[in-house]
XYZ file of C-alpha atoms in Angstrom:
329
model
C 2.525 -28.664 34.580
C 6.488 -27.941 33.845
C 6.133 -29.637 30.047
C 9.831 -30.295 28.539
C 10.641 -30.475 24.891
C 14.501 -32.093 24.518
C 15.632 -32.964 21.394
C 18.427 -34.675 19.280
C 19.196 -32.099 16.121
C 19.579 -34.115 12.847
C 21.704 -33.547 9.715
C 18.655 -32.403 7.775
C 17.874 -29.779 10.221
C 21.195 -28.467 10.468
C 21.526 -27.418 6.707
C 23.470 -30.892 5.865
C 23.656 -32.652 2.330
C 25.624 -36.144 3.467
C 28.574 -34.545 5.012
C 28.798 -31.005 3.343
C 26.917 -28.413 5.656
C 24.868 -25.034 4.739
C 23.637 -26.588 2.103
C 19.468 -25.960 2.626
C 17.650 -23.737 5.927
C 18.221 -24.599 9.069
C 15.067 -25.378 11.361
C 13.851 -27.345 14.288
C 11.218 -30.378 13.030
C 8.330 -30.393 16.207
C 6.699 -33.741 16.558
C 3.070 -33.885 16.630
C 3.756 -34.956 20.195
C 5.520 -31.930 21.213
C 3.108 -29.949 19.570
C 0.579 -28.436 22.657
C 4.027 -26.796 24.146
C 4.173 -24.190 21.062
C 1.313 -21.718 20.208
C -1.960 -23.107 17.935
C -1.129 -22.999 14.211
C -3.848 -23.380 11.634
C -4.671 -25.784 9.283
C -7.289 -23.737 7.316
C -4.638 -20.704 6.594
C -1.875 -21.637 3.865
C 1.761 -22.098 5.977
C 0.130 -20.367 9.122
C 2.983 -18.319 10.775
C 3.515 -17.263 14.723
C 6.409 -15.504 16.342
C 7.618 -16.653 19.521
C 10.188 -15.014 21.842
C 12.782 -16.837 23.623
C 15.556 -15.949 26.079
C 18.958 -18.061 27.064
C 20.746 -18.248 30.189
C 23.123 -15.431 29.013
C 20.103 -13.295 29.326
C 20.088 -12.773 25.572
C 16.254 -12.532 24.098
C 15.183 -13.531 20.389
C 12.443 -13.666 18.237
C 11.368 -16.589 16.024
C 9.424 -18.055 13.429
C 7.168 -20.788 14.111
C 5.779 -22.119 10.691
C 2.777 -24.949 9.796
C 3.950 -26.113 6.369
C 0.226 -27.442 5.720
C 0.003 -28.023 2.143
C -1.737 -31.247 2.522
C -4.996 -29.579 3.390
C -4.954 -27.304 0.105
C -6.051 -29.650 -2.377
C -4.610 -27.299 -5.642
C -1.095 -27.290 -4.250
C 1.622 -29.825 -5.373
C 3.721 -30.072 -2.080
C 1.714 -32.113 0.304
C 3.872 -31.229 3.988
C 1.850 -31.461 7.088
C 4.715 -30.217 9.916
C 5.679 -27.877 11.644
C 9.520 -26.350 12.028
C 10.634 -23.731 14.184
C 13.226 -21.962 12.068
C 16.997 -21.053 13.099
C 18.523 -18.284 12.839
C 22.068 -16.584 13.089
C 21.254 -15.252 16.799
C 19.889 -18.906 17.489
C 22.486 -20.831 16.520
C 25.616 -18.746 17.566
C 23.839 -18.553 21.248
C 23.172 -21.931 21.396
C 26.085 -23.513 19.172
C 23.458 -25.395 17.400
C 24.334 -27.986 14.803
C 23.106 -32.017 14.135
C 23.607 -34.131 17.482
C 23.770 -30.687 19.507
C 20.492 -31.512 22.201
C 17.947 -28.383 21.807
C 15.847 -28.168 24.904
C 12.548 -26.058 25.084
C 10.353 -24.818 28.068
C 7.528 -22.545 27.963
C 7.285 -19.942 30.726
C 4.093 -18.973 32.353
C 4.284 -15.544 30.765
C 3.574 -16.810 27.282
C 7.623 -17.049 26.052
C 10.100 -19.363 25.969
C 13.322 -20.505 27.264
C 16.093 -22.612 25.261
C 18.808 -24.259 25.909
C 21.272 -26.443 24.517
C 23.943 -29.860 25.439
C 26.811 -30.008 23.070
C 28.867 -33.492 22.567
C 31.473 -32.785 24.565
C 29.216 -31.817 27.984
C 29.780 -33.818 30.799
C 25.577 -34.317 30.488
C 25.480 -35.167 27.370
C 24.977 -39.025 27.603
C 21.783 -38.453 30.289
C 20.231 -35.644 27.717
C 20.594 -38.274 24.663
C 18.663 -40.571 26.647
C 15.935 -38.189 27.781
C 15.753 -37.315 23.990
C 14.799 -40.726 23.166
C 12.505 -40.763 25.919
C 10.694 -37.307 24.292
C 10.896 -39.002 21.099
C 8.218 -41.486 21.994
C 6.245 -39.191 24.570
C 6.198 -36.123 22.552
C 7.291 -33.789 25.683
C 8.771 -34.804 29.352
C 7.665 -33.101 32.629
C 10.479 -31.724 34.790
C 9.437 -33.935 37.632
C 10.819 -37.066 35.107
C 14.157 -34.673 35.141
C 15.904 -35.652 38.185
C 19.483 -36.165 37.585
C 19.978 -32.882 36.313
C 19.164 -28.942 37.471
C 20.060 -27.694 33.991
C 16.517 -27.741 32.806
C 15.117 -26.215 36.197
C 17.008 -23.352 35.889
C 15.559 -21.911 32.455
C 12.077 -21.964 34.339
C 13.857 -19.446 36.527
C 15.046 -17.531 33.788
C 13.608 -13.584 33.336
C 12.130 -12.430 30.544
C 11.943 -8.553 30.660
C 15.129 -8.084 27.724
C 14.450 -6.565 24.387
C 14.831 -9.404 21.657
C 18.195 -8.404 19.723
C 17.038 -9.340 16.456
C 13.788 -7.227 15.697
C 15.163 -6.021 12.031
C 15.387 -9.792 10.946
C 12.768 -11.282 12.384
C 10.594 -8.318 10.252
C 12.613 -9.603 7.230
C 11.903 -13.420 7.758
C 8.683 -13.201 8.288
C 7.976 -10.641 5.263
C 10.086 -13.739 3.174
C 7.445 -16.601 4.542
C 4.863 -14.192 3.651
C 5.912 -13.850 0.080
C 6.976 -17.367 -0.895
C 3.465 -18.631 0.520
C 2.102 -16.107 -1.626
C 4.335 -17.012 -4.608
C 3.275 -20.803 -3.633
C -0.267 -19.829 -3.657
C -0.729 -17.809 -6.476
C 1.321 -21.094 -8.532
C -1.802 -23.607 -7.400
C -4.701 -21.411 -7.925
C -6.757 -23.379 -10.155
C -10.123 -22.062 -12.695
C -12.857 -21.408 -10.946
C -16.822 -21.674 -12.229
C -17.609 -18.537 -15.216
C -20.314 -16.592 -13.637
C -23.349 -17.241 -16.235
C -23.636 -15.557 -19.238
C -19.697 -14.449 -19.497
C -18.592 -15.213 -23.312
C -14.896 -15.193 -21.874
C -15.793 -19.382 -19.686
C -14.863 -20.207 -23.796
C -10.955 -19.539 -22.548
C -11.293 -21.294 -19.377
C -9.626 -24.812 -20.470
C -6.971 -22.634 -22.028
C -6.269 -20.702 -18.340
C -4.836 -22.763 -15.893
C -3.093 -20.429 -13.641
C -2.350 -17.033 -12.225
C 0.174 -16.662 -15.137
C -1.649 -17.688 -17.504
C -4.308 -15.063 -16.507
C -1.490 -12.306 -16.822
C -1.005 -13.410 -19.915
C -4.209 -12.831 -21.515
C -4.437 -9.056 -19.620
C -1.678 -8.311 -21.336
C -2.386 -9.340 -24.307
C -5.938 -7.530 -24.483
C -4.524 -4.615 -23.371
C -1.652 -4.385 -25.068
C 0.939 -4.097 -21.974
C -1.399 -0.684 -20.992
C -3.055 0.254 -17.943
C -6.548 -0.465 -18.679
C -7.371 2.438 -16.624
C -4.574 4.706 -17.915
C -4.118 3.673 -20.840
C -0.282 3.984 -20.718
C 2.622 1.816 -19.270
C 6.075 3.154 -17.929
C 7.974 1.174 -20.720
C 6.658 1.157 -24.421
C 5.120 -2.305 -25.046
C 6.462 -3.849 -21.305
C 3.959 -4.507 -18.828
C 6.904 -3.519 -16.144
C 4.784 -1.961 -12.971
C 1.605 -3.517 -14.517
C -0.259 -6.288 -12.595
C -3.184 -8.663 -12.975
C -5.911 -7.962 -10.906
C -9.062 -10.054 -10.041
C -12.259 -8.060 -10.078
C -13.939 -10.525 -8.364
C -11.227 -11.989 -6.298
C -9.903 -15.638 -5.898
C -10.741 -15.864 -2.613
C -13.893 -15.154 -3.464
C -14.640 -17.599 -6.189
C -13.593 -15.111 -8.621
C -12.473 -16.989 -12.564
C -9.127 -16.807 -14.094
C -10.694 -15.212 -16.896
C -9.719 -11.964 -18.926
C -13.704 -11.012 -17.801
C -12.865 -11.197 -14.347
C -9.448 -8.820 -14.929
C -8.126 -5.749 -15.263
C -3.994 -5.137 -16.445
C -3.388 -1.987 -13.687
C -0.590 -0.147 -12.310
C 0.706 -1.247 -9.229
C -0.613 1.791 -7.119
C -4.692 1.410 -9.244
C -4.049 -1.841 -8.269
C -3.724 -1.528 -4.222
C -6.793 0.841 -4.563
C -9.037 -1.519 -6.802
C -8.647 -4.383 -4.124
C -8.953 -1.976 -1.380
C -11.985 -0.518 -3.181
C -12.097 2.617 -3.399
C -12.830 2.567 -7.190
C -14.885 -0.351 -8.735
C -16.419 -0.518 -12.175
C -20.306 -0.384 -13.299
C -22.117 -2.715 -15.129
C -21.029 -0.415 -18.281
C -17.360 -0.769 -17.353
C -16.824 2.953 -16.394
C -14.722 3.531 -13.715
C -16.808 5.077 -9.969
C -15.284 6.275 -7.136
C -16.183 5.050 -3.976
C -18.125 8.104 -2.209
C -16.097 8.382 0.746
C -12.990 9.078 -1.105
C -12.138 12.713 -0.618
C -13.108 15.270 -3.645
C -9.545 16.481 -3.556
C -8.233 12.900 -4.499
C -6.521 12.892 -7.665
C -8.478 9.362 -7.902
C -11.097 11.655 -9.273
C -9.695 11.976 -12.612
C -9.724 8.986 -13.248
C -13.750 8.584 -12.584
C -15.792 7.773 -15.585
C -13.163 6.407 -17.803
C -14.189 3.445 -19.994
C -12.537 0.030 -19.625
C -12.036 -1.151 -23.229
C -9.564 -4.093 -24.575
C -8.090 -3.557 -27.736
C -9.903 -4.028 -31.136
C -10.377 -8.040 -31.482
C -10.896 -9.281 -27.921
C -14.134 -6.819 -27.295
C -15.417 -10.234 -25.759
C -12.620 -10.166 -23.031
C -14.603 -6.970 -21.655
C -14.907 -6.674 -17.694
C -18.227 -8.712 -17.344
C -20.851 -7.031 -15.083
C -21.630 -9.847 -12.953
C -17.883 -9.847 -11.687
C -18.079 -5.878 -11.877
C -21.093 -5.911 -9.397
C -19.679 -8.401 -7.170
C -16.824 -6.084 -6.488
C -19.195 -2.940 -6.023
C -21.424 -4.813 -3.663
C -18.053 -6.378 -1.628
C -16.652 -2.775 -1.108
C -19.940 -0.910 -0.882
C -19.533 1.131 -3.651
């Protein structure tokens, strides 16, 4: 079946406050109805991403991100979006001359891809593809058959897709941004989780509402140090120092000083990768299939301690064997 997605660009879409463009992203809203032509998204992954690859008649191939904003099914976050957008870009928009009332017409190919097109005002067909716009709008996609006053649409199923897209350096770049503001947006709604019993530290837990919050305290008990290293690159600045979960998040892990450990970006990576974990005592073990040679090694034995006053704030060992048991070590 040759499924057709045509549609009418709005202001919004095109980056428009009233009259004044550029003023927000540019992207292409896809009705729930139009949704089957585009790959499967998922509603259980925070702003699940996909890249799709289209070509134009001029032969010219891109890539492009296709982005479920699904907030609505994440309880914690504040946003509540349930859409998806396909999102423009510079090689997108100057191929296609894309901007509100422009007509944007999709097809997917049997091969996977896609092929776009577009109507501006001032084409001759421009009155017929505003009225097969409408038509999408209420059936969510049309079937070429329903196109027969036209063979602009035909032709992009006869289009070839064996050219390199042209924009492989920004589609890396977009995608790497969606990755980290869904992260950012994430890490903003995490919310307490249930003190594993026994841990003195559940006293702090109506006083730790966030991931910042949780920095906070790290840095405070260990006095803008490396609880491993016991140093930091700038005297009392916790610059190349992060928060890390011992039990993670994801995992049911607390926002609790108990559950944490201030590290150094690159003790960090290693910690949640485990190859180092902590015992029950809080003394630092190497995972046994690190290499002997590893200068990880000198860091093996050394004894997590806060600062004098917050002894309480100690790694707990229920969160400490969690991690061991997660990462075999």
């Amino acid at each position: 079946m040759s499924e057709v997605f045509i549609k009418k660009l709005q202001s919004q879409e095109s980056g428009y406050s009233g009259d004044k463009p550029d003023q927000r992203g540019k992207y292409i809203l896809i009705p729930k109805g139009a949704l089957s032509l585009f790959p499967v998204l998922s509603k259980e992954i925070l702003n699940d991403t996909k890249i799709i690859k289209s070509t134009f008649l001029n032969g010219h191939s891109i890539g492009l991100n296709l982005v479920y904003h699904n907030a609505k099914y994440f309880p914690n976050m504040a946003r509540k979006h349930n859409e998806v957008r396909m999102y423009r870009n510079v090689f997108l928009d100057n191929d296609l001359n894309l901007d509100r009332n422009v007509i944007f017409i999709a097809v997917k190919l049997d091969n996977g891809e896609y092929a776009f097109d577009s109507i501006l005002p001032d084409d001759s067909e421009y009155d017929l593809f505003e009225k097969l716009s409408s038509e999408c709008r209420n059936k969510g996609l049309l079937n070429l058959s329903e196109i027969t006053e036209s063979s602009r649409v035909d032709s992009l199923f006869k289009i070839k897709m064996d050219s390199e897209v042209l924009n492989s350096d920004d589609i890396i770049k977009s995608t790497n941004k969606i990755f980290n503001n869904t992260e950012k947006e994430y890490k903003r709604a995490r919310v307490q989780q249930p003190a594993m019993v026994g841990d003195k530290a559940a006293i702090f837990s109506s006083l730790i509402k966030s991931q910042n919050d949780f920095a906070k305290y790290l840095r405070l008990i260990y006095d803008n140090k490396c609880a491993i290293r016991g140093t930091s690159l700038i005297t009392d600045n916790h610059a190349g120092l992060d928060a890390a979960h011992i039990q993670a998040d994801t995992h049911g892990g607390p926002l609790l000083p108990s559950n944490g450990l201030l590290l150094s970006s690159d003790l960090h990576k290693c910690f949640d990768l485990g190859y180092l974990g902590l015992s029950n005592d809080n003394k630092v073990v190497i995972r046994s299939d690190v290499p002997k040679t590893s200068e990880l090694y000198k860091y093996e034995g050394v004894v997590i301690k806060p600062i004098e006053g917050y002894e309480m704030c100690a790694p707990f060992h229920s969160y400490n064997e969690f991690h061991r048991v997660e990462h075999k070590i």
